[in-house]
CSV table of C-alpha atoms in Angstrom, one decimal:
chain,number,residue,atom,x,y,z
A,1,MET,CA,-5.5,-43.4,38.4
A,2,ILE,CA,-3.2,-40.3,37.9
A,3,SER,CA,-1.7,-41.8,34.8
A,4,SER,CA,-5.2,-42.6,33.5
A,5,LEU,CA,-6.3,-39.0,34.2
A,6,GLN,CA,-3.2,-37.6,32.4
A,7,LYS,CA,-4.0,-39.7,29.3
A,8,LYS,CA,-7.7,-38.4,29.5
A,9,GLU,CA,-9.0,-42.0,29.5
A,10,ASP,CA,-12.7,-42.8,30.1
A,11,GLY,CA,-13.7,-39.4,28.7
A,12,ILE,CA,-12.5,-37.6,31.8
A,13,ASN,CA,-10.9,-34.3,30.7
A,14,LEU,CA,-8.9,-32.6,33.5
A,15,SER,CA,-6.1,-30.1,33.3
A,16,ASP,CA,-2.6,-30.7,34.8
A,17,ASN,CA,-3.4,-28.2,37.6
A,18,GLU,CA,-6.6,-30.0,38.5
A,19,ILE,CA,-4.8,-33.4,38.6
A,20,SER,CA,-2.1,-31.8,40.8
A,21,MET,CA,-4.8,-30.6,43.1
A,22,ILE,CA,-6.3,-34.0,43.3
A,23,MET,CA,-2.9,-35.5,44.2
A,24,SER,CA,-2.1,-33.1,47.0
A,25,THR,CA,-5.5,-32.6,48.6
A,26,ASN,CA,-5.4,-35.9,50.5
A,27,THR,CA,-2.2,-35.0,52.5
A,28,ILE,CA,-3.3,-31.3,53.1
A,29,VAL,CA,-6.7,-32.2,54.4
A,30,SER,CA,-5.3,-34.9,56.8
A,31,VAL,CA,-4.6,-32.1,59.2
A,32,VAL,CA,-8.4,-31.7,59.6
A,33,GLY,CA,-8.6,-35.4,60.5
A,34,TYR,CA,-5.9,-34.9,63.2
A,35,CYS,CA,-8.0,-32.1,64.8
A,36,LEU,CA,-11.3,-34.0,64.6
A,37,ALA,CA,-9.9,-37.2,66.0
A,38,ALA,CA,-8.5,-35.3,69.1
A,39,VAL,CA,-11.8,-33.6,69.7
A,40,VAL,CA,-14.1,-36.5,69.1
A,41,ASN,CA,-11.9,-38.8,71.2
A,42,ASP,CA,-12.9,-37.0,74.4
A,43,LYS,CA,-16.6,-37.9,73.8
A,44,VAL,CA,-16.5,-41.4,72.4
A,45,GLY,CA,-13.1,-43.0,73.1
A,46,ARG,CA,-10.8,-45.1,70.8
A,47,LYS,CA,-13.2,-47.8,69.7
A,48,TYR,CA,-16.0,-45.6,68.4
A,49,ASN,CA,-13.5,-43.1,67.0
A,50,PHE,CA,-12.3,-45.8,64.6
A,51,ILE,CA,-15.9,-46.5,63.6
A,52,ILE,CA,-16.7,-42.8,63.0
A,53,PHE,CA,-13.6,-42.1,60.8
A,54,SER,CA,-13.9,-45.4,58.9
A,55,ILE,CA,-17.2,-44.0,57.5
A,56,PRO,CA,-15.7,-41.2,55.4
A,57,ASN,CA,-12.9,-43.6,54.5
A,58,THR,CA,-15.5,-46.0,53.0
A,59,ILE,CA,-17.5,-43.2,51.4
A,60,ASN,CA,-14.3,-41.9,49.8
A,61,TRP,CA,-13.8,-45.1,47.8
A,62,ILE,CA,-17.5,-45.3,46.8
A,63,ILE,CA,-17.4,-41.7,45.4
A,64,LEU,CA,-14.0,-42.4,43.7
A,65,TYR,CA,-15.5,-45.5,42.0
A,66,PHE,CA,-18.2,-43.4,40.4
A,67,ALA,CA,-16.0,-40.2,39.9
A,68,ASP,CA,-16.1,-38.7,36.5
A,69,LYS,CA,-15.4,-34.9,37.1
A,70,MET,CA,-13.3,-32.6,39.1
A,71,SER,CA,-15.8,-32.1,41.9
A,72,THR,CA,-16.4,-35.8,42.7
A,73,PHE,CA,-12.6,-36.5,42.6
A,74,LEU,CA,-12.0,-33.6,45.0
A,75,ILE,CA,-14.8,-34.7,47.4
A,76,SER,CA,-13.4,-38.2,47.4
A,77,ARG,CA,-9.9,-36.9,48.3
A,78,ILE,CA,-11.2,-34.6,51.0
A,79,LEU,CA,-13.0,-37.4,52.7
A,80,GLY,CA,-10.1,-39.7,52.3
A,81,GLY,CA,-7.7,-37.1,53.7
A,82,ILE,CA,-9.8,-36.6,56.8
A,83,ALA,CA,-10.0,-40.3,57.4
A,84,LEU,CA,-6.3,-40.8,56.7
A,85,GLY,CA,-5.3,-38.2,59.3
A,86,ALA,CA,-7.7,-39.4,62.0
A,87,LEU,CA,-7.0,-43.1,61.5
A,88,MET,CA,-3.3,-42.6,61.4
A,89,MET,CA,-3.3,-41.0,64.8
A,90,LEU,CA,-5.7,-43.6,66.2
A,91,TYR,CA,-3.6,-46.6,65.0
A,92,VAL,CA,-0.5,-45.2,66.8
A,93,ALA,CA,-2.4,-44.3,70.0
A,94,ALA,CA,-4.6,-47.4,70.3
A,95,THR,CA,-1.9,-50.0,69.4
A,96,SER,CA,0.3,-48.9,72.3
A,97,GLU,CA,-2.7,-49.0,74.7
A,98,TYR,CA,-4.1,-52.4,73.6
A,99,SER,CA,-0.8,-54.3,73.9
A,100,SER,CA,1.3,-55.3,76.9
A,101,PRO,CA,4.8,-53.8,77.6
A,102,LYS,CA,6.5,-57.0,76.3
A,103,THR,CA,4.6,-57.1,73.0
A,104,ARG,CA,4.0,-53.4,72.4
A,105,GLY,CA,7.1,-52.9,70.3
A,106,LEU,CA,6.4,-55.9,68.1
A,107,PHE,CA,2.7,-54.9,67.5
A,108,MET,CA,3.7,-51.2,66.9
A,109,HIS,CA,6.2,-52.4,64.3
A,110,MET,CA,3.5,-54.6,62.6
A,111,ILE,CA,0.9,-51.9,62.5
A,112,THR,CA,3.0,-48.8,61.6
A,113,THR,CA,5.6,-50.4,59.3
A,114,VAL,CA,4.9,-54.0,58.1
A,115,ALA,CA,1.2,-53.5,57.3
A,116,PRO,CA,1.8,-50.1,55.4
A,117,ALA,CA,4.7,-51.7,53.5
A,118,PHE,CA,2.7,-54.6,52.3
A,119,GLY,CA,-0.3,-52.3,51.6
A,120,THR,CA,1.8,-49.9,49.6
A,121,GLY,CA,3.3,-52.8,47.6
A,122,LEU,CA,-0.1,-54.3,47.0
A,123,GLY,CA,-1.5,-50.9,46.0
A,124,HIS,CA,1.3,-50.4,43.5
A,125,ILE,CA,0.7,-53.8,41.9
A,126,LEU,CA,-3.1,-53.4,41.7
A,127,GLY,CA,-2.8,-49.9,40.4
A,128,ILE,CA,-0.6,-51.0,37.5
A,129,ILE,CA,-2.4,-54.3,36.5
A,130,LEU,CA,-6.0,-53.3,37.2
A,131,HIS,CA,-8.1,-50.3,36.2
A,132,TRP,CA,-8.3,-47.7,39.0
A,133,ARG,CA,-12.1,-48.1,39.3
A,134,THR,CA,-11.5,-51.8,40.1
A,135,VAL,CA,-9.0,-50.9,42.7
A,136,ALA,CA,-11.5,-48.4,44.2
A,137,LEU,CA,-14.0,-51.3,44.4
A,138,ILE,CA,-11.4,-53.4,46.3
A,139,GLY,CA,-10.9,-50.4,48.6
A,140,ILE,CA,-14.6,-50.3,49.4
A,141,ILE,CA,-14.5,-54.0,50.5
A,142,ILE,CA,-11.4,-53.5,52.7
A,143,THR,CA,-12.6,-50.3,54.4
A,144,SER,CA,-16.0,-51.8,55.0
A,145,PHE,CA,-14.3,-54.5,57.1
A,146,GLY,CA,-12.5,-51.7,59.0
A,147,LEU,CA,-15.9,-50.1,59.7
A,148,ILE,CA,-17.4,-53.3,61.2
A,149,ALA,CA,-14.5,-54.8,63.1
A,150,PRO,CA,-14.2,-52.2,65.9
A,151,TYR,CA,-17.8,-53.1,67.1
A,152,PHE,CA,-16.3,-56.3,68.4
A,153,TRP,CA,-13.4,-54.6,70.3
A,154,VAL,CA,-13.3,-53.7,74.0
A,155,GLU,CA,-12.6,-50.1,74.7
A,156,SER,CA,-9.1,-49.1,75.6
A,157,PRO,CA,-8.6,-49.6,79.4
A,158,HIS,CA,-6.2,-46.7,79.4
A,159,TRP,CA,-8.7,-44.3,77.8
A,160,LEU,CA,-11.4,-45.5,80.3
A,161,ALA,CA,-9.1,-44.8,83.2
A,162,THR,CA,-8.5,-41.2,82.0
A,163,GLN,CA,-12.2,-40.7,82.0
A,164,GLY,CA,-12.5,-41.9,85.6
A,165,ARG,CA,-14.3,-45.1,84.6
A,166,PHE,CA,-12.1,-47.3,86.7
A,167,ASP,CA,-14.3,-50.4,87.0
A,168,GLU,CA,-14.8,-50.6,83.2
A,169,SER,CA,-11.1,-50.0,82.8
A,170,GLN,CA,-10.2,-53.0,85.0
A,171,LYS,CA,-12.6,-55.3,83.2
A,172,ALA,CA,-11.3,-54.2,79.8
A,173,PHE,CA,-7.7,-54.6,80.9
A,174,ARG,CA,-8.3,-58.1,82.2
A,175,LYS,CA,-9.9,-59.1,78.9
A,176,LEU,CA,-6.9,-57.9,76.9
A,177,ASN,CA,-4.1,-59.2,79.1
A,178,VAL,CA,-3.0,-62.5,80.6
A,179,MET,CA,-3.1,-61.6,84.3
A,180,ASN,CA,0.1,-62.3,86.3
A,181,PRO,CA,1.9,-60.3,89.0
A,182,GLU,CA,3.4,-57.9,86.4
A,183,SER,CA,0.1,-57.1,84.7
A,184,GLU,CA,-1.7,-56.8,88.0
A,185,ASN,CA,1.0,-54.2,89.0
A,186,GLU,CA,0.6,-52.4,85.7
A,187,LEU,CA,-3.2,-52.2,86.2
A,188,ARG,CA,-2.7,-51.0,89.8
A,189,VAL,CA,-0.3,-48.2,88.7
A,190,LEU,CA,-2.6,-47.2,85.8
A,191,ILE,CA,-5.6,-46.7,88.1
A,192,LYS,CA,-3.5,-45.0,90.8
A,193,MET,CA,-1.9,-42.6,88.4
A,194,GLU,CA,-5.0,-41.6,86.4
A,195,ASN,CA,-7.1,-41.3,89.6
A,196,SER,CA,-4.4,-38.9,91.0
A,197,LYS,CA,-4.4,-36.9,87.8
A,198,LEU,CA,-8.2,-36.6,87.8
A,199,ASP,CA,-8.2,-35.4,91.4
A,200,LYS,CA,-5.7,-32.7,90.5
A,201,ALA,CA,-7.8,-31.8,87.4
A,202,ILE,CA,-10.9,-31.3,89.7
A,203,GLU,CA,-8.8,-29.3,92.1
A,204,THR,CA,-7.5,-27.0,89.3
A,205,ASN,CA,-10.9,-26.9,87.4
A,206,SER,CA,-9.3,-28.5,84.4
A,207,LYS,CA,-11.3,-31.7,83.8
A,208,SER,CA,-11.6,-30.9,80.1
A,209,THR,CA,-8.8,-32.6,78.2
A,210,PHE,CA,-8.2,-29.4,76.1
A,211,LYS,CA,-7.8,-27.4,79.3
A,212,ARG,CA,-5.3,-29.9,80.6
A,213,PHE,CA,-3.4,-29.7,77.3
A,214,LEU,CA,-3.2,-25.9,77.7
A,215,LEU,CA,-1.8,-26.4,81.2
A,216,ALA,CA,0.8,-28.9,79.8
A,217,LEU,CA,2.0,-26.1,77.4
A,218,LYS,CA,3.4,-24.4,80.5
A,219,ARG,CA,5.3,-27.4,81.7
A,220,LYS,CA,8.9,-28.2,80.9
A,221,TYR,CA,8.2,-31.8,80.0
A,222,PHE,CA,5.9,-30.7,77.1
A,223,TRP,CA,8.7,-28.8,75.4
A,224,ASP,CA,11.2,-31.6,76.1
A,225,LEU,CA,8.9,-34.0,74.4
A,226,LEU,CA,8.2,-31.6,71.5
A,227,LEU,CA,11.9,-31.1,70.9
A,228,VAL,CA,12.5,-34.9,70.8
A,229,THR,CA,9.6,-35.4,68.4
A,230,ILE,CA,10.7,-32.5,66.1
A,231,VAL,CA,14.2,-34.1,65.9
A,232,MET,CA,12.6,-37.5,65.2
A,233,PHE,CA,10.6,-36.1,62.3
A,234,MET,CA,13.6,-34.1,61.1
A,235,TYR,CA,15.4,-37.4,60.8
A,236,LEU,CA,12.5,-39.0,59.0
A,237,THR,CA,12.2,-36.0,56.6
A,238,ALA,CA,15.9,-36.0,55.8
A,239,ALA,CA,15.7,-39.8,55.3
A,240,GLY,CA,13.5,-39.0,52.4
A,241,LYS,CA,11.9,-42.4,51.7
A,242,ILE,CA,9.5,-41.0,49.1
A,243,ILE,CA,12.1,-39.0,47.2
A,244,PHE,CA,14.7,-41.7,47.4
A,245,SER,CA,12.1,-44.3,46.1
A,246,LEU,CA,11.6,-42.2,43.0
A,247,LEU,CA,15.3,-41.9,42.4
A,248,ALA,CA,15.8,-45.7,42.7
A,249,ILE,CA,13.2,-46.2,40.0
A,250,VAL,CA,15.0,-43.6,37.7
A,251,LEU,CA,18.4,-45.4,38.3
A,252,LEU,CA,16.9,-48.8,37.5
A,253,LYS,CA,15.5,-47.4,34.2
A,254,GLU,CA,18.9,-46.0,33.2
A,255,ILE,CA,20.7,-49.3,34.0
A,256,THR,CA,18.3,-51.7,32.3
A,257,GLY,CA,17.1,-49.5,29.5
A,258,SER,CA,13.7,-50.8,30.2
A,259,SER,CA,10.5,-48.9,31.2
A,260,ASP,CA,9.0,-51.7,33.2
A,261,VAL,CA,7.6,-49.5,36.0
A,262,LEU,CA,5.9,-52.5,37.7
A,263,LEU,CA,9.2,-54.4,38.1
A,264,PHE,CA,11.1,-51.3,39.4
A,265,THR,CA,8.3,-50.3,41.8
A,266,LEU,CA,8.2,-53.9,43.2
A,267,SER,CA,12.0,-53.9,43.6
A,268,VAL,CA,11.8,-50.8,45.8
A,269,ASP,CA,8.7,-52.1,47.7
A,270,SER,CA,10.5,-55.4,48.3
A,271,CYS,CA,13.4,-53.7,50.1
A,272,MET,CA,10.9,-51.9,52.3
A,273,ILE,CA,9.0,-55.1,53.1
A,274,ILE,CA,12.2,-57.0,53.8
A,275,GLY,CA,13.3,-54.2,56.2
A,276,SER,CA,9.9,-54.1,57.9
A,277,VAL,CA,9.8,-57.9,58.5
A,278,LEU,CA,13.4,-57.7,59.8
A,279,SER,CA,12.3,-55.1,62.3
A,280,CYS,CA,9.8,-57.4,63.8
A,281,ILE,CA,12.4,-60.2,64.2
A,282,LEU,CA,15.1,-57.9,65.6
A,283,ILE,CA,12.8,-56.0,68.1
A,284,ARG,CA,12.1,-59.3,69.8
A,285,ARG,CA,15.9,-60.0,70.2
A,286,THR,CA,17.3,-56.5,70.9
A,287,SER,CA,16.5,-53.3,72.8
A,288,MET,CA,14.8,-50.4,71.0
A,289,ARG,CA,17.9,-48.2,71.5
A,290,PHE,CA,20.3,-50.8,70.1
A,291,LEU,CA,18.1,-51.4,67.0
A,292,LEU,CA,17.6,-47.7,66.4
A,293,PHE,CA,21.2,-46.6,66.6
A,294,SER,CA,22.8,-49.6,65.0
A,295,THR,CA,20.6,-49.5,61.9
A,296,GLY,CA,20.4,-45.7,62.0
A,297,PHE,CA,24.2,-45.0,62.0
A,298,THR,CA,24.7,-47.8,59.5
A,299,SER,CA,22.1,-46.4,57.1
A,300,ASN,CA,23.8,-43.0,57.4
A,301,THR,CA,27.1,-44.5,56.5
A,302,VAL,CA,25.5,-46.2,53.4
A,303,LEU,CA,24.0,-42.8,52.4
A,304,PHE,CA,27.5,-41.1,52.7
A,305,LEU,CA,28.9,-43.9,50.4
A,306,LEU,CA,26.1,-43.4,47.9
A,307,SER,CA,26.8,-39.6,47.9
A,308,LEU,CA,30.5,-40.4,47.2
A,309,CYS,CA,29.6,-42.8,44.4
A,310,LEU,CA,27.3,-40.3,42.7
A,311,TYR,CA,30.0,-37.6,43.1
A,312,LEU,CA,32.6,-39.8,41.2
A,313,LYS,CA,30.1,-40.1,38.3
A,314,ASN,CA,31.3,-43.4,36.9
A,315,ASP,CA,28.8,-44.4,34.2
A,316,THR,CA,29.9,-48.1,34.0
A,317,ALA,CA,27.2,-50.7,34.5
A,318,TYR,CA,29.1,-51.9,37.6
A,319,SER,CA,29.0,-48.5,39.2
A,320,GLN,CA,25.3,-48.0,38.4
A,321,TRP,CA,24.4,-51.3,39.9
A,322,LEU,CA,26.5,-50.4,43.0
A,323,ASN,CA,24.4,-47.2,43.4
A,324,VAL,CA,21.2,-49.2,43.2
A,325,SER,CA,22.6,-51.8,45.7
A,326,LEU,CA,23.5,-49.0,48.1
A,327,LEU,CA,20.0,-47.6,47.8
A,328,ALA,CA,18.4,-51.0,48.3
A,329,LEU,CA,20.5,-51.6,51.4
A,330,TYR,CA,19.6,-48.1,52.6
A,331,PHE,CA,15.9,-48.7,52.2
A,332,THR,CA,16.2,-52.1,54.0
A,333,LEU,CA,18.1,-50.6,57.0
A,334,LEU,CA,15.8,-47.6,57.3
A,335,ASN,CA,12.7,-49.8,57.5
A,336,ALA,CA,14.4,-52.3,59.8
A,337,GLY,CA,15.2,-49.6,62.5
A,338,PRO,CA,14.5,-45.9,62.4
A,339,TYR,CA,11.2,-45.8,60.7
A,340,PRO,CA,9.3,-48.4,62.8
A,341,ILE,CA,11.0,-47.3,66.0
A,342,PHE,CA,10.1,-43.6,65.6
A,343,GLU,CA,6.5,-44.6,64.8
A,344,ALA,CA,6.4,-46.8,67.9
A,345,LEU,CA,7.9,-44.1,70.1
A,346,SER,CA,5.3,-41.6,69.0
A,347,GLY,CA,2.7,-43.9,70.5
A,348,GLU,CA,4.6,-44.5,73.8
A,349,ILE,CA,6.2,-41.2,75.0
A,350,PHE,CA,3.1,-39.0,75.3
A,351,PRO,CA,0.8,-38.9,78.4
A,352,ILE,CA,-2.2,-41.1,77.8
A,353,ASP,CA,-4.9,-38.5,78.6
A,354,LEU,CA,-3.3,-35.9,76.2
A,355,LYS,CA,-1.9,-38.3,73.6
A,356,LEU,CA,-4.0,-37.3,70.6
A,357,TYR,CA,-3.4,-33.6,71.3
A,358,PHE,CA,0.3,-34.2,71.4
A,359,LEU,CA,0.1,-36.3,68.2
A,360,LEU,CA,-1.9,-33.5,66.6
A,361,VAL,CA,0.9,-30.9,67.2
A,362,THR,CA,3.7,-33.3,66.2
A,363,TYR,CA,2.0,-34.6,63.0
A,364,PHE,CA,1.3,-31.0,61.9
A,365,ILE,CA,5.0,-30.2,62.3
A,366,ALA,CA,5.8,-33.4,60.4
A,367,ILE,CA,3.6,-32.3,57.5
A,368,CYS,CA,5.2,-28.9,57.4
A,369,LEU,CA,8.7,-30.5,57.4
A,370,LEU,CA,7.6,-32.8,54.5
A,371,PHE,CA,6.3,-30.0,52.4
A,372,LEU,CA,9.4,-27.9,53.1
A,373,SER,CA,11.6,-30.8,51.9
A,374,ILE,CA,9.6,-31.2,48.7
A,375,ILE,CA,9.7,-27.5,48.0
A,376,LEU,CA,13.5,-27.3,48.6
A,377,LEU,CA,14.3,-30.5,46.6
A,378,PRO,CA,14.6,-29.0,43.1
A,379,TYR,CA,16.5,-26.0,44.3
A,380,MET,CA,18.9,-28.2,46.3
A,381,THR,CA,19.5,-30.7,43.5
A,382,ASN,CA,20.1,-27.9,41.0
A,383,LEU,CA,22.5,-26.2,43.4
A,384,VAL,CA,24.5,-29.2,44.8
A,385,GLY,CA,23.4,-32.1,42.7
A,386,TYR,CA,22.0,-35.4,44.0
A,387,HIS,CA,25.3,-36.3,45.6
A,388,GLY,CA,25.3,-33.0,47.6
A,389,TYR,CA,21.7,-33.5,48.5
A,390,PHE,CA,22.3,-37.0,49.9
A,391,LEU,CA,25.4,-35.7,51.8
A,392,ILE,CA,23.5,-32.9,53.4
A,393,ASN,CA,20.7,-35.3,54.4
A,394,ALA,CA,23.1,-37.8,55.8
A,395,MET,CA,24.7,-35.1,57.9
A,396,ILE,CA,21.3,-33.9,59.2
A,397,MET,CA,20.4,-37.5,60.1
A,398,THR,CA,23.7,-38.0,62.0
A,399,VAL,CA,23.2,-34.9,64.1
A,400,CYS,CA,19.6,-36.0,64.9
A,401,LEU,CA,20.8,-39.5,66.0
A,402,VAL,CA,23.5,-38.0,68.2
A,403,PHE,CA,20.8,-35.8,69.9
A,404,LEU,CA,18.4,-38.7,70.3
A,405,TRP,CA,21.2,-40.9,71.7
A,406,TRP,CA,21.5,-38.3,74.5
A,407,LYS,CA,17.7,-37.8,75.1
A,408,LEU,CA,15.9,-41.1,74.5
A,409,PRO,CA,15.6,-43.7,77.2
A,410,GLU,CA,15.1,-47.4,76.6
A,411,THR,CA,11.3,-48.0,76.5
A,412,LYS,CA,11.1,-51.7,75.7
A,413,GLY,CA,9.4,-53.6,78.5
A,414,LYS,CA,8.3,-50.4,80.3
A,415,THR,CA,4.6,-49.6,80.9
A,416,LEU,CA,3.1,-46.5,79.4
A,417,GLN,CA,2.9,-45.0,83.0
A,418,GLU,CA,6.6,-45.6,83.6
A,419,ILE,CA,7.5,-43.9,80.3
A,420,GLU,CA,5.2,-41.0,81.1
A,421,VAL,CA,6.7,-40.6,84.6
A,422,TYR,CA,10.3,-40.8,83.2
A,423,PHE,CA,9.7,-37.9,80.8
A,424,LYS,CA,8.2,-35.8,83.6
A,425,VAL,CA,10.7,-36.5,86.5
A,426,LYS,CA,13.5,-38.6,84.8
A,427,ASP,CA,12.7,-41.7,86.8
A,428,PHE,CA,10.8,-44.9,85.7
A,429,ASP,CA,9.8,-45.7,89.3
A,430,VAL,CA,6.1,-44.6,89.5
A,431,ASP,CA,5.6,-45.6,93.2
A,432,LYS,CA,8.7,-43.8,94.3
A,433,ALA,CA,7.6,-40.7,92.4
A,434,PHE,CA,4.1,-40.8,94.1
A,435,ASP,CA,5.7,-41.2,97.5
A,436,ASN,CA,7.3,-37.7,97.1
A,437,GLU,CA,4.6,-35.0,97.2
A,438,GLN,CA,6.7,-32.5,95.4
A,439,ILE,CA,7.5,-34.9,92.5
A,440,LYS,CA,3.9,-36.1,92.5
A,441,THR,CA,2.7,-32.6,91.8
A,442,LEU,CA,4.9,-32.6,88.6
A,443,ILE,CA,3.2,-35.8,87.4
């Protein structure tokens, strides 16, 4: 679409500044979606939140299909941005709540990494081989399905429990899970913990989720979680998937002497898809910590080697293909470990009743870090070159991983309640924590 607008096809005459505004509006407005999802969730829950924010998502594609001037493009991108922000938060929050501790990691990987990787690849293919209005028509069909499907879901049992609707929570939990001693215990702990938190909320006159969030700001565990998530997003920003993807396409153009954008884009997308699929296989066989730090430190090493190769400036075909191979390996490792695991962790580590408010704060920080990295990119590459830029990023990523090695527990196989209790009192044993009145107060 952007290429078509730049060429002024279909009689649409927009300036470069207007096209730039169309490109950036979606991401900027997503912050509004974060805020609205957090507020609306208190009233309607996860299920109807999906339906509500799928409406602007569908309308976005309808308006885009008929767009022929700046105002309609802008309205489309604003609606799309609001839906993007809200649905992104809901996918992370709901996936962790609708799955069991044993399958949560796999489903989180599929929803947050594999599906977006395939979707991005498909979007690139369709955007190149079809007219953008045809792609918008396909978008209408796909998002319409997303609008209808949630009607057939059960509500999140975890959300129902946070609202004090314990009978409904138990029914929903039993529909979603194969009941055995482990799942019965998970349900018992869920009801016990949320009931205790509601009693405390009534006692402190803080039944409103927002009031409870304000109280959480005064607690040490909030700032511990915030620090962990800031470091996670610092790593993801330094990893620079978007920026490095563009560089890979430039390198492929230089090596082949061809301008086949479709081929180059598919090459980059393929590495991301391979890494995403690998992540689903590996997470079933290894722990979260092992997968994160093995692929994380290995990808950092690959980035150090790439920085060295670019610094040596060998223009032979062999050297250039080596650079591309290192980038391909880097993309694969990044999507096999750090990217999906950090997305999964963002759905696991926050308290259930305050999850969307926590995600609102952390996603806002993530967007700020992303914009900062984009602003600094031309200055850094002019100052230290691409080799220096990669070296600095690899060093930042290494420091982040060392910090997370120290702070992050193993969450695979743990219930959301056990993870929440761990970050509050540094112990996974929920019953033990509730037996101690002093510790129970902290929870």
